[in-house]
Short mmCIF file of C-alpha atoms in Angstrom, two decimals:
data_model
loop_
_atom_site.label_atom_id
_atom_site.label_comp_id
_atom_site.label_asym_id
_atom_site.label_seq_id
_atom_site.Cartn_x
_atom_site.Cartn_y
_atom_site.Cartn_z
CA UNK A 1 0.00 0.00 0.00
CA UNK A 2 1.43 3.23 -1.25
CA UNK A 3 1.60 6.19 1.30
CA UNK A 4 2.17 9.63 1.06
CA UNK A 5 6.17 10.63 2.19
CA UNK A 6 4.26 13.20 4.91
CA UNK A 7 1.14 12.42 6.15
CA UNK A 8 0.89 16.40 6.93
CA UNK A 9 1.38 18.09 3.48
CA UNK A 10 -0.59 20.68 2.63
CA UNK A 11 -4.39 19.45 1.45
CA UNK A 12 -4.01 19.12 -3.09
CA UNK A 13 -0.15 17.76 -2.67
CA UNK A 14 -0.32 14.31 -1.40
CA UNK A 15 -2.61 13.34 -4.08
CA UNK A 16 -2.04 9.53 -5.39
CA UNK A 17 -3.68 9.68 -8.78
CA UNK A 18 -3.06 5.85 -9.35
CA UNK A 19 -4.30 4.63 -6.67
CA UNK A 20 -7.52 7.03 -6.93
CA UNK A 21 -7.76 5.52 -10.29
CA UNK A 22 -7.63 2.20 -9.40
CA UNK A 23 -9.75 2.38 -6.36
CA UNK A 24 -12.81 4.05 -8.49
CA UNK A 25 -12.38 1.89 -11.69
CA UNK A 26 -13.05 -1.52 -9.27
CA UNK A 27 -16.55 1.08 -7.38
CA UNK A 28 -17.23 1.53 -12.08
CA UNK A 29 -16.84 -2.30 -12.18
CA UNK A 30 -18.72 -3.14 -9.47
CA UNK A 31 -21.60 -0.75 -10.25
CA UNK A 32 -21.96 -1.97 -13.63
CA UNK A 33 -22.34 -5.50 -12.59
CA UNK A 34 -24.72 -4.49 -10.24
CA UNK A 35 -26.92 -2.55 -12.33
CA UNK A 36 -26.69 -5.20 -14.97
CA UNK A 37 -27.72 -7.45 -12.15
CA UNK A 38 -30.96 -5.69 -11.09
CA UNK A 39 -32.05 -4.42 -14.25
CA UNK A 40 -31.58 -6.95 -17.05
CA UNK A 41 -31.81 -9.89 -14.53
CA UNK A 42 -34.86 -8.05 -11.73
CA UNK A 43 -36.37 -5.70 -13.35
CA UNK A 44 -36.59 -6.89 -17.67
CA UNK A 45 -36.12 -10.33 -16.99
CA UNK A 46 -34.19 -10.77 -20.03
CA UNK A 47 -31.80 -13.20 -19.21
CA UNK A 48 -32.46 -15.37 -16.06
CA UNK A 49 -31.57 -16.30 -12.47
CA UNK A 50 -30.37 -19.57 -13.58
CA UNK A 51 -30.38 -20.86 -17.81
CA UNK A 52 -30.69 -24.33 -17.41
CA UNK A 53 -27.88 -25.04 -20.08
CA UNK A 54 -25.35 -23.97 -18.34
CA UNK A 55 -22.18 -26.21 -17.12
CA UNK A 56 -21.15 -26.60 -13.77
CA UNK A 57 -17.96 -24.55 -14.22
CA UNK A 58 -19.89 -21.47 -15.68
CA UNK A 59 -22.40 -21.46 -13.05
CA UNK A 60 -19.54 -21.36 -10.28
CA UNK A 61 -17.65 -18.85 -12.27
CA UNK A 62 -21.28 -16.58 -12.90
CA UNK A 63 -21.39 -17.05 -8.11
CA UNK A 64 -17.86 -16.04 -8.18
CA UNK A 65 -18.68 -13.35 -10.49
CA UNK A 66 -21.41 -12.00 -8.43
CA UNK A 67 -19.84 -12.36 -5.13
CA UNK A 68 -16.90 -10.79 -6.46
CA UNK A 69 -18.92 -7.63 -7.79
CA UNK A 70 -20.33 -7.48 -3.91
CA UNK A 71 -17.51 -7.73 -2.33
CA UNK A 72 -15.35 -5.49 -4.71
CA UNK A 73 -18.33 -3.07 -4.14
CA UNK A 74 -17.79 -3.22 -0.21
CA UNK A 75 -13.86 -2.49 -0.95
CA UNK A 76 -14.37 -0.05 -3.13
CA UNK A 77 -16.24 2.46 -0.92
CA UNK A 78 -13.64 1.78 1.92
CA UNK A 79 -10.60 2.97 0.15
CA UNK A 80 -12.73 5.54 -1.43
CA UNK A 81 -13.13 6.72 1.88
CA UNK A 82 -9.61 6.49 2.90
CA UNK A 83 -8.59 8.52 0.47
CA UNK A 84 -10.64 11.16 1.54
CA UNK A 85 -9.79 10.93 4.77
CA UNK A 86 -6.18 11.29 4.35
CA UNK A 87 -6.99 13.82 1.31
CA UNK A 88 -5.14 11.81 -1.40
CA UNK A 89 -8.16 11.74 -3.51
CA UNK A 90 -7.51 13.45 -6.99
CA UNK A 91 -10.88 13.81 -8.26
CA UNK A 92 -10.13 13.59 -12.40
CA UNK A 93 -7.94 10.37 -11.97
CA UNK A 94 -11.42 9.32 -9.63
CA UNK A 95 -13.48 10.34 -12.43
CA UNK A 96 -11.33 8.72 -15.66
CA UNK A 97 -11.04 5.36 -13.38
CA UNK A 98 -14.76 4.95 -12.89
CA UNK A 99 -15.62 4.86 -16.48
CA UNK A 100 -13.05 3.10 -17.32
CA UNK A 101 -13.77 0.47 -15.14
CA UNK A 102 -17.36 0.09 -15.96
CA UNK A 103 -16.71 0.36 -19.65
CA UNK A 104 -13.77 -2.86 -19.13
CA UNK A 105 -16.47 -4.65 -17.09
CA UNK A 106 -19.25 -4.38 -19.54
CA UNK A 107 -17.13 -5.21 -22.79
CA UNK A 108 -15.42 -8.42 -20.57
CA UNK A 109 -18.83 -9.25 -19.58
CA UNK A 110 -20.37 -8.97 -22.96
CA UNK A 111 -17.25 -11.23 -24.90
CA UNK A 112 -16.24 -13.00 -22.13
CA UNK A 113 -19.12 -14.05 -20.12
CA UNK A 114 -22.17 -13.90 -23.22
CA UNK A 115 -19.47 -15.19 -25.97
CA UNK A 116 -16.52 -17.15 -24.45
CA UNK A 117 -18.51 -18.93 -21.42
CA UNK A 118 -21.96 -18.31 -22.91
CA UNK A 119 -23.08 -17.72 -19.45
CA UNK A 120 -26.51 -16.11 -21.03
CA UNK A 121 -27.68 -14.00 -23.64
CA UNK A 122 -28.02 -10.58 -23.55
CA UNK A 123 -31.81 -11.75 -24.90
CA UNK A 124 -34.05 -14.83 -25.73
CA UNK A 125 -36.66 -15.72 -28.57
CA UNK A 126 -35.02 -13.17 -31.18
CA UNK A 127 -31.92 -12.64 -32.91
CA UNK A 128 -29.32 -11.65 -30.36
CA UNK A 129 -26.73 -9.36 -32.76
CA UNK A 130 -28.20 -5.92 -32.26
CA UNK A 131 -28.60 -6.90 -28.46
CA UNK A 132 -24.54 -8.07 -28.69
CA UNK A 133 -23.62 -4.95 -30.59
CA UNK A 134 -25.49 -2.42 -28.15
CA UNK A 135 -24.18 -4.09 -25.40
CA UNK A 136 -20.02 -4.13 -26.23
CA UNK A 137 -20.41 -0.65 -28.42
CA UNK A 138 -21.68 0.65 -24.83
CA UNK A 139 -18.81 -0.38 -23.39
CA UNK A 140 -16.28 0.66 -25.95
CA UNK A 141 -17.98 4.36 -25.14
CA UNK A 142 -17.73 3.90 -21.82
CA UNK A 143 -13.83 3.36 -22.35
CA UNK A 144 -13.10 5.54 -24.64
CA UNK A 145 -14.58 8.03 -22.45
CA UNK A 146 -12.60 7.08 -19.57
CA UNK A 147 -9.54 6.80 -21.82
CA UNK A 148 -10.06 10.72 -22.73
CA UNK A 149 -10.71 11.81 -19.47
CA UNK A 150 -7.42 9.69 -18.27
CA UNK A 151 -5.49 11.60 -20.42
CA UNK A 152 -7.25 15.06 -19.66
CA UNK A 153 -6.13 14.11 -15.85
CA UNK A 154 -2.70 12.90 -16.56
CA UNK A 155 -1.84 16.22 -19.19
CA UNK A 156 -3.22 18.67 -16.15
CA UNK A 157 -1.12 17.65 -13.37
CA UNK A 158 2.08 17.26 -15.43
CA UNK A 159 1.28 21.35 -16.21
CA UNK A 160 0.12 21.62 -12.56
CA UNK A 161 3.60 20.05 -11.53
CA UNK A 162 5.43 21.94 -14.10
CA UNK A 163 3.88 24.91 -13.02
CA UNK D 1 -44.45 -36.16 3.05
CA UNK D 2 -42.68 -33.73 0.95
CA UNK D 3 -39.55 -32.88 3.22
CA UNK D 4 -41.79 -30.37 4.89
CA UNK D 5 -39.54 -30.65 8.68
CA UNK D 6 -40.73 -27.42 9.31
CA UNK D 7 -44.11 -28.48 9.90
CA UNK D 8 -43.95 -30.55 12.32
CA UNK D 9 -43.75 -28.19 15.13
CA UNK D 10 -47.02 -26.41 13.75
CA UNK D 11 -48.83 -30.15 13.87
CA UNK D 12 -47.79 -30.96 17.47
CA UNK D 13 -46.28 -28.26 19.36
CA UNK D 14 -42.81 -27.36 19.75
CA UNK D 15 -40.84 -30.47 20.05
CA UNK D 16 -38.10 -30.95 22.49
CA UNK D 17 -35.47 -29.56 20.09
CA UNK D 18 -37.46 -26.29 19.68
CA UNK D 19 -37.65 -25.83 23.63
CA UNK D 20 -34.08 -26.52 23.84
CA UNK D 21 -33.23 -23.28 21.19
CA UNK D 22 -35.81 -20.93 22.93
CA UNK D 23 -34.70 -21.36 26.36
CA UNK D 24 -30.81 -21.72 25.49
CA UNK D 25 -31.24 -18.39 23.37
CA UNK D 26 -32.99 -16.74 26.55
CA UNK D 27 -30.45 -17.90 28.84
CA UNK D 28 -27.93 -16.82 26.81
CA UNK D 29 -28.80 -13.41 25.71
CA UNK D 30 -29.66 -12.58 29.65
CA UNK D 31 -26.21 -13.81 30.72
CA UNK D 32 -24.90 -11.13 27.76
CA UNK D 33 -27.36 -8.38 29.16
CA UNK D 34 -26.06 -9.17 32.86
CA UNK D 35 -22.41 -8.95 32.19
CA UNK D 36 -22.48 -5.35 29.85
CA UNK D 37 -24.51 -4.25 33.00
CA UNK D 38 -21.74 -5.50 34.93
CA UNK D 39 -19.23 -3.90 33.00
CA UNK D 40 -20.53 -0.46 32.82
CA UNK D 41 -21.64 -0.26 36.73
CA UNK D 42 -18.12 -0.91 37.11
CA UNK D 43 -17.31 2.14 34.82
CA UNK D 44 -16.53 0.79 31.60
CA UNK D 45 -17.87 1.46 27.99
CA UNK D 46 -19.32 -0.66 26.50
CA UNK D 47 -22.11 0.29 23.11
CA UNK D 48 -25.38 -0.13 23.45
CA UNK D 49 -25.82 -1.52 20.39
CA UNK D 50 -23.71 -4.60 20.73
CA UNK D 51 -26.90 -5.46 23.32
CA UNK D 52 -29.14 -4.52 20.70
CA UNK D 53 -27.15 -6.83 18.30
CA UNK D 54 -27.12 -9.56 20.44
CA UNK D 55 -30.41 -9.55 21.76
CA UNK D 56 -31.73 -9.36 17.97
CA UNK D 57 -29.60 -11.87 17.18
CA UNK D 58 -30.50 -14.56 20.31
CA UNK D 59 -34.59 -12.89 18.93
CA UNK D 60 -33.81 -14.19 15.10
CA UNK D 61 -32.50 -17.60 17.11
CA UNK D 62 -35.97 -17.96 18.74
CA UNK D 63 -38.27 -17.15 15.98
CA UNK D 64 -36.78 -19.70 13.46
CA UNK D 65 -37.54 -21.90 16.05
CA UNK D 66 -40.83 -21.33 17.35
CA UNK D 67 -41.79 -18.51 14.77
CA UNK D 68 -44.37 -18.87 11.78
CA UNK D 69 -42.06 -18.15 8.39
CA UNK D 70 -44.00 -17.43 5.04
CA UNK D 71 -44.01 -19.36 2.17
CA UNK D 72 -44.00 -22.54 0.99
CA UNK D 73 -42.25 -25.62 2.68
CA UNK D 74 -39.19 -25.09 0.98
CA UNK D 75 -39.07 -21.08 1.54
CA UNK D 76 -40.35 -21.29 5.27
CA UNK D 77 -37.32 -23.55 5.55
CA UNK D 78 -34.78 -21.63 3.78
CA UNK D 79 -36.21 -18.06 5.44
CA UNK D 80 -35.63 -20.51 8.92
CA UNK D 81 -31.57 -21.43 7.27
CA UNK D 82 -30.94 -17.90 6.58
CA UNK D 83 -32.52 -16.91 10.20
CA UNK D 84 -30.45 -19.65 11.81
CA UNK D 85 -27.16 -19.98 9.54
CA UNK D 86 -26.45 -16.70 8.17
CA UNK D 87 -28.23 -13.44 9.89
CA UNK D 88 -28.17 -14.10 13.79
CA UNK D 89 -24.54 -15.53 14.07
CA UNK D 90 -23.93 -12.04 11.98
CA UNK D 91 -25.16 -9.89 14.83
CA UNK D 92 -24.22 -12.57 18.16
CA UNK D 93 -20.31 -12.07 16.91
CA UNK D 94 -20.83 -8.43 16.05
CA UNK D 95 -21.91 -8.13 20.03
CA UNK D 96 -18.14 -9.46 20.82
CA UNK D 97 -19.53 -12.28 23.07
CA UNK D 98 -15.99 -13.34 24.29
CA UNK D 99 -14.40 -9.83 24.55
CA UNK D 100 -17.25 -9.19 27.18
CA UNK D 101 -16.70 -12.79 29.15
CA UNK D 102 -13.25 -12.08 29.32
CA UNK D 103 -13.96 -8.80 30.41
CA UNK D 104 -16.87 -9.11 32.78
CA UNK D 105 -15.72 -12.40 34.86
CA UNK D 106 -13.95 -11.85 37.79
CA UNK D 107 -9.93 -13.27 37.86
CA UNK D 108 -10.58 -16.99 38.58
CA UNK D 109 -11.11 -20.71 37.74
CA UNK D 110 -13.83 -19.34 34.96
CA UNK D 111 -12.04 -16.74 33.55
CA UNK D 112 -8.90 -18.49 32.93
CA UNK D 113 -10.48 -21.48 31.60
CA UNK D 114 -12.39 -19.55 29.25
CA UNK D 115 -8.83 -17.97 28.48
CA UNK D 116 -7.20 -21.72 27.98
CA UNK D 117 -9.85 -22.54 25.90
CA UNK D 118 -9.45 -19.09 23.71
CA UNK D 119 -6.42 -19.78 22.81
CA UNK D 120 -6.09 -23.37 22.71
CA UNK D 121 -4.73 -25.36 19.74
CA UNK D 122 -7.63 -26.99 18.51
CA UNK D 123 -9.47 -23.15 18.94
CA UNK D 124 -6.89 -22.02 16.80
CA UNK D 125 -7.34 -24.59 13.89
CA UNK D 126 -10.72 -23.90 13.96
CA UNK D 127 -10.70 -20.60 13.71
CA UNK D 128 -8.70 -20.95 10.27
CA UNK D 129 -10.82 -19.22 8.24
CA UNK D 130 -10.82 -21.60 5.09
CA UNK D 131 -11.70 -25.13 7.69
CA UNK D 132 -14.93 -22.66 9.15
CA UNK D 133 -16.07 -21.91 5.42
CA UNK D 134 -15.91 -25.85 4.73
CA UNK D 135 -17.56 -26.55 7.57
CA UNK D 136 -20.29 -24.13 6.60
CA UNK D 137 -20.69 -24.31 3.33
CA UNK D 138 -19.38 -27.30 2.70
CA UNK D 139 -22.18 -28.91 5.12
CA UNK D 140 -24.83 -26.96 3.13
CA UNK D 141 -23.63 -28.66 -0.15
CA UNK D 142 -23.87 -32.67 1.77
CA UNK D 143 -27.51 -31.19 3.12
CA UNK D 144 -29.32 -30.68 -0.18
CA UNK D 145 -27.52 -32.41 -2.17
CA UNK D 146 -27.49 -35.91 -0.21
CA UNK D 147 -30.82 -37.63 1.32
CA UNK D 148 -29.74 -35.93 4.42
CA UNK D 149 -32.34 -33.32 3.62
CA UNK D 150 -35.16 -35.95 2.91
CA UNK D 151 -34.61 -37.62 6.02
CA UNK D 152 -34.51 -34.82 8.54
CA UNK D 153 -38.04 -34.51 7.84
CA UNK D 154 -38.84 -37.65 8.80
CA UNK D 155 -36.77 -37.41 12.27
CA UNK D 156 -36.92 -35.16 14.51
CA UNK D 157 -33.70 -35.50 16.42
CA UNK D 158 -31.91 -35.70 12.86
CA UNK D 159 -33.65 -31.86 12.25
CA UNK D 160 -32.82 -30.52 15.84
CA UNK D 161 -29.20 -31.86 14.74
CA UNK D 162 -28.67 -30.36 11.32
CA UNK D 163 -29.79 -26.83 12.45
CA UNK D 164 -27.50 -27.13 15.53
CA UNK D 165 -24.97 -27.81 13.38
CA UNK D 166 -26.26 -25.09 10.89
CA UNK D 167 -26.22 -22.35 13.70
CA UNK D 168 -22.36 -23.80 15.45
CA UNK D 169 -21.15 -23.45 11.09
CA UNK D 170 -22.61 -20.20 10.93
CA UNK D 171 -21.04 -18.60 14.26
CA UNK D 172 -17.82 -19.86 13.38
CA UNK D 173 -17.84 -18.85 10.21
CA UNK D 174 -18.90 -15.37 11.05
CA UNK D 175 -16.11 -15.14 14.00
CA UNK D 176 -13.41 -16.14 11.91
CA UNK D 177 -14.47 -13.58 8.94
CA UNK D 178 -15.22 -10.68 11.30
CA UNK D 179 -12.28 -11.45 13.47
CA UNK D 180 -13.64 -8.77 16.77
CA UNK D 181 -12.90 -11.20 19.26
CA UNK D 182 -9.27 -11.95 20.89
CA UNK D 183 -8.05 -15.47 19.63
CA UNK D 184 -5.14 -17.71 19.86
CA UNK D 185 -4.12 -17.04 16.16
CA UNK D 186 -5.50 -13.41 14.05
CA UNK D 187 -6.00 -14.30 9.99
CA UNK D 188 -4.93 -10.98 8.20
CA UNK D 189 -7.29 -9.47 5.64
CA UNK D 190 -6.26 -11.34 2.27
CA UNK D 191 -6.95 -14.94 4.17
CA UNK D 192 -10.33 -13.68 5.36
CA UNK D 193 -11.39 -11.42 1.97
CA UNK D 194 -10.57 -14.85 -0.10
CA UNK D 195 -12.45 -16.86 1.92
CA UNK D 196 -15.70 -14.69 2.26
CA UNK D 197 -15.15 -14.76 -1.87
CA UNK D 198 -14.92 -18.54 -2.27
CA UNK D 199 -17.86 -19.14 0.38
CA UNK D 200 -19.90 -16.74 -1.37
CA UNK D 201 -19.36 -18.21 -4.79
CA UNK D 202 -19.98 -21.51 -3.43
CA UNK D 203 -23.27 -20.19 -1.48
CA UNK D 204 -24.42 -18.91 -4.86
CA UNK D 205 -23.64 -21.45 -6.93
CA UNK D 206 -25.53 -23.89 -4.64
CA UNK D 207 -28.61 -21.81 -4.63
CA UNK D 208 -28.70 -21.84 -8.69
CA UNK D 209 -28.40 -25.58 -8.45
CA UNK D 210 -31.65 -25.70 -6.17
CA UNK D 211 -33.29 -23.22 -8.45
CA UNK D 212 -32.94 -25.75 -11.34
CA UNK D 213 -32.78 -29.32 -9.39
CA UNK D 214 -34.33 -30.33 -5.90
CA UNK D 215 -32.70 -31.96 -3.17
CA UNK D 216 -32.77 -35.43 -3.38
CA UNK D 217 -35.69 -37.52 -2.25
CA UNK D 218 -38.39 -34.36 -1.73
CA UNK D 219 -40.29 -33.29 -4.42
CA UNK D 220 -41.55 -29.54 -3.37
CA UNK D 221 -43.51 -27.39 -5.87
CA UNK D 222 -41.70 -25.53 -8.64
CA UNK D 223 -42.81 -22.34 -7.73
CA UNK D 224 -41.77 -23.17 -3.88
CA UNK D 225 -38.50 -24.42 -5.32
CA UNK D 226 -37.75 -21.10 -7.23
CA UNK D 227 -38.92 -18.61 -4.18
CA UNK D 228 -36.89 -20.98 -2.22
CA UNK D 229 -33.69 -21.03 -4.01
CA UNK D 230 -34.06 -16.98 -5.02
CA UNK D 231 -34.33 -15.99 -1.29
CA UNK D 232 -31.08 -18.16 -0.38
CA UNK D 233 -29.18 -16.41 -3.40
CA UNK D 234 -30.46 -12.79 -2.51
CA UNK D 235 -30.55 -13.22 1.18
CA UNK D 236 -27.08 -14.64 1.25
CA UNK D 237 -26.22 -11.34 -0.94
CA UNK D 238 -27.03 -9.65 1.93
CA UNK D 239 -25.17 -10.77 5.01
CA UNK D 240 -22.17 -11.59 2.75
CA UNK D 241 -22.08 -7.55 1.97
CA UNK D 242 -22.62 -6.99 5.66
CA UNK D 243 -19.82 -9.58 6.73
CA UNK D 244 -17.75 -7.51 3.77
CA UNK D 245 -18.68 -4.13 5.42
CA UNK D 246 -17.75 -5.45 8.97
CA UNK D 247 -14.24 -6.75 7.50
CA UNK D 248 -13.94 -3.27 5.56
CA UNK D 249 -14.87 -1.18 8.26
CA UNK D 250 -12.17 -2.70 10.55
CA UNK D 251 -9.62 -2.38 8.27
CA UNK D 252 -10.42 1.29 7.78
CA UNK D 253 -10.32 1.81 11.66
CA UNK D 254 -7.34 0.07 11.70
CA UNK D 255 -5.72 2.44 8.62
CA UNK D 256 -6.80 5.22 10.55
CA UNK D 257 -5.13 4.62 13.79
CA UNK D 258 -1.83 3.64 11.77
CA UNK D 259 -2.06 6.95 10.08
CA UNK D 260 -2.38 9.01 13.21
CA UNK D 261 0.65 6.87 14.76
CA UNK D 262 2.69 7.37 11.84
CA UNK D 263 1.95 11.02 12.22
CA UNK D 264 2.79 11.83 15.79
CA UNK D 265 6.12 9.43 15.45
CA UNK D 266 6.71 11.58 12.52
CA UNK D 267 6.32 14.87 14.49
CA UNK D 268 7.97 13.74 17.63
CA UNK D 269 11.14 13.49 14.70
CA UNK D 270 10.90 16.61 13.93
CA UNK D 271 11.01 17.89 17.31
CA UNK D 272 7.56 19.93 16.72
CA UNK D 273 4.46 19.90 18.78
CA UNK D 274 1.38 17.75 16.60
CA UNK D 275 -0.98 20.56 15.13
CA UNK D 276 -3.97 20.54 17.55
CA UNK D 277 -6.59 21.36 14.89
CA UNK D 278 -5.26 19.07 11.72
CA UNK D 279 -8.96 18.26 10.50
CA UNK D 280 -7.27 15.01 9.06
CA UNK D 281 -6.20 13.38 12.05
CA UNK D 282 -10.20 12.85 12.84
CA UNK D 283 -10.49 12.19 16.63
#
């Protein structure tokens, strides 16, 4: 765990940007997973609880999955918090990290999990490609936003240290 | 019979096992009540709201017992498993039952077995986080997916047995995740965070399994299978993000008072006084 050299620096110097990035892409991650959760799986009922074709090792990798997302949740907020508390926060790393963390999680989830493991469809009873495309081009967006705003963040406190 | 064990203490009464949880909780939770009196007559703190924890918890004990659950069969008896397994040992540990023993008994023959037995060996394998998961998880996995489950409804000592054992699996398990209490050997974060992960995974994955396929030998509804199996997966959800937010919030206490010794070692170096009104120091 990386601390700052002085715990008592001024507030806006001891800022870990890495770790702030890290620490908000797993809360993106987590979030996405849940919201996938509740609203394709609660709420639309588009792909189900349990799809009865699925093997043994992709239903204990779809629990590990979900406890994972839970747990990762949990985390998340801590060291959020943490870095708050000892003012190491810096808010655009925060920001770039969370979307790119959501946008990894939904494109992993949407080759890995629909394609690779076939875990579930994003749909049933219809033809699944504009479902498949939605669902990975959302999470190239959500990337390439992250990506831009990474860069935004890293460019302004090179100036800021420059300065 | 369709594995219904829960009914049988609506049809005839509570049973002897049933008498045996009510009273036991009672007993217990009073002793608990006593000794935080004891401890802050005597002038120390000691929250509130571990009693309210632990008396909810020893409650929760006492209604799956005697209580009337909704549902079908199979629900009432996985609302009664959650009751039993997962939320009450949650809160009984959170009260730090053995902190306050240790704390309330008077130096004696009591107190220092209780101390012996704390940090004994076979306390310390036990409290290996990994051995308490298998023993709670893993027991879940022989209980639906073996005739075990089928036959506790036909006996009742068999029934008073399995959620004995279910209730002992659960405390444990939630004692070695939470870690509150002083024990012979202290599992650092990674060995409890992996654990809660693989139990959880394993919790979930069983619950899918019961969605699809009933335990052997009983032949419940679909519809009480699926409410069933849905309220073990979303229930379990639960306490596991509340055993997570226990195991976080520790650590972050823990941070915290590392940061603030850091600080003051750091100013005592420097030969300076520590800044009285540093916002970031917290307390």
């Amino acid at each position: 765990m990386s601390t700052p050299a002085h715990p008592y620096t001024a507030p806006g110097t001891g800022r870990e940007p890495r770790r702030s990035m890290v620490v908000c892409g797993v809360i993106g991650a987590a979030v996405t997973a849940a919201l996938d959760e509740i609203v394709f799986h609660q709420i639309l009922h588009w792909h189900h609880f349990y799809d009865r074709s699925t093997p043994g090792v992709g239903l204990l990798s779809d629990g590990l999955l979900h406890t994972a997302e839970l747990l990762a949740l949990v985390a998340g907020f801590f060291l959020y918090a943490d870095l708050r508390r000892r003012r190491a926060l810096a808010p655009a790393h925060a920001l770039a990290g969370l979307f790119l963390g959501a946008g990894a999680f939904q494109l992993i989830d949407g080759i890995v999990d629909h394609k690779l493991l076939r875990l579930h469809q994003v749909r049933y009873g219809v033809d699944v490609t504009p479902y498949d495309w939605a669902w990975n081009l959302a999470g190239l967006v959500l990337l390439g936003v992250g990506g831009a705003l990474a860069v935004r963040a890293a460019r302004r406190s090179r100036a800021r240290s420059v300065a | 019979m369709t594995g219904s064990h829960g009914q049988h203490g609506a049809a005839m009464g509570p049973g002897a096992g049933e008498l045996i949880a009510v009273v036991g909780a009672g007993l217990v939770a009073c002793g608990y009540l006593l000794a935080a009196r004891r401890l802050r007559r005597r002038g120390d703190t000691w929250s509130p709201w571990r009693d309210v924890a632990f008396g909810t918890g020893a409650a929760g004990v006492v209604w799956a017992a005697v209580g009337p659950l909704p549902g079908g069969p199979f629900t009432a008896h996985m609302g009664r498993h959650l009751l039993v397994g997962m939320a009450a040992p949650l809160l009984l540990v959170l009260a730090r039952p053995l902190t306050l023993a240790l704390r309330s008994l008077s130096p004696g023959t009591a107190r220092r077995w209780l101390l012996a037995l704390a940090h004994s060996r076979p306390a310390g394998w036990l409290v290996f986080p990994p051995l308490a998961a298998l023993l709670d998880v893993g027991g879940l996995w022989v209980l639906y997916r073996t005739r075990l489950f089928a036959g506790m409804g036909h006996e009742p000592w068999l029934h008073a047995l399995v959620h004995a054992h279910v209730l002992a699996a659960g405390l444990l398990f939630a004692f070695t995740v939470c870690r509150l209490d002083p024990v012979r050997r202290r599992w650092g974060l990674t060995v409890r965070g992996t654990t809660l992960l693989a139990a959880g995974a394993a919790h979930a994955a069983l619950a899918k399994t019961l969605y699809a396929t009933a335990p052997p030998g009983t032949s419940f509804t679909a519809g009480d299978l699926h409410a069933g199996s849905q309220l073990m997966y979303y229930g379990g959800d639960l306490v596991e993000a509340a055993l997570a937010a226990v195991v976080a919030a520790s650590w972050y206490r823990a941070a915290g008072r590392r940061q603030r010794r850091r600080a003051s070692a750091d100013w005592a170096y420097r030969g300076c006084a520590r800044p009285a009104d540093s916002g970031f120091l917290g307390r």
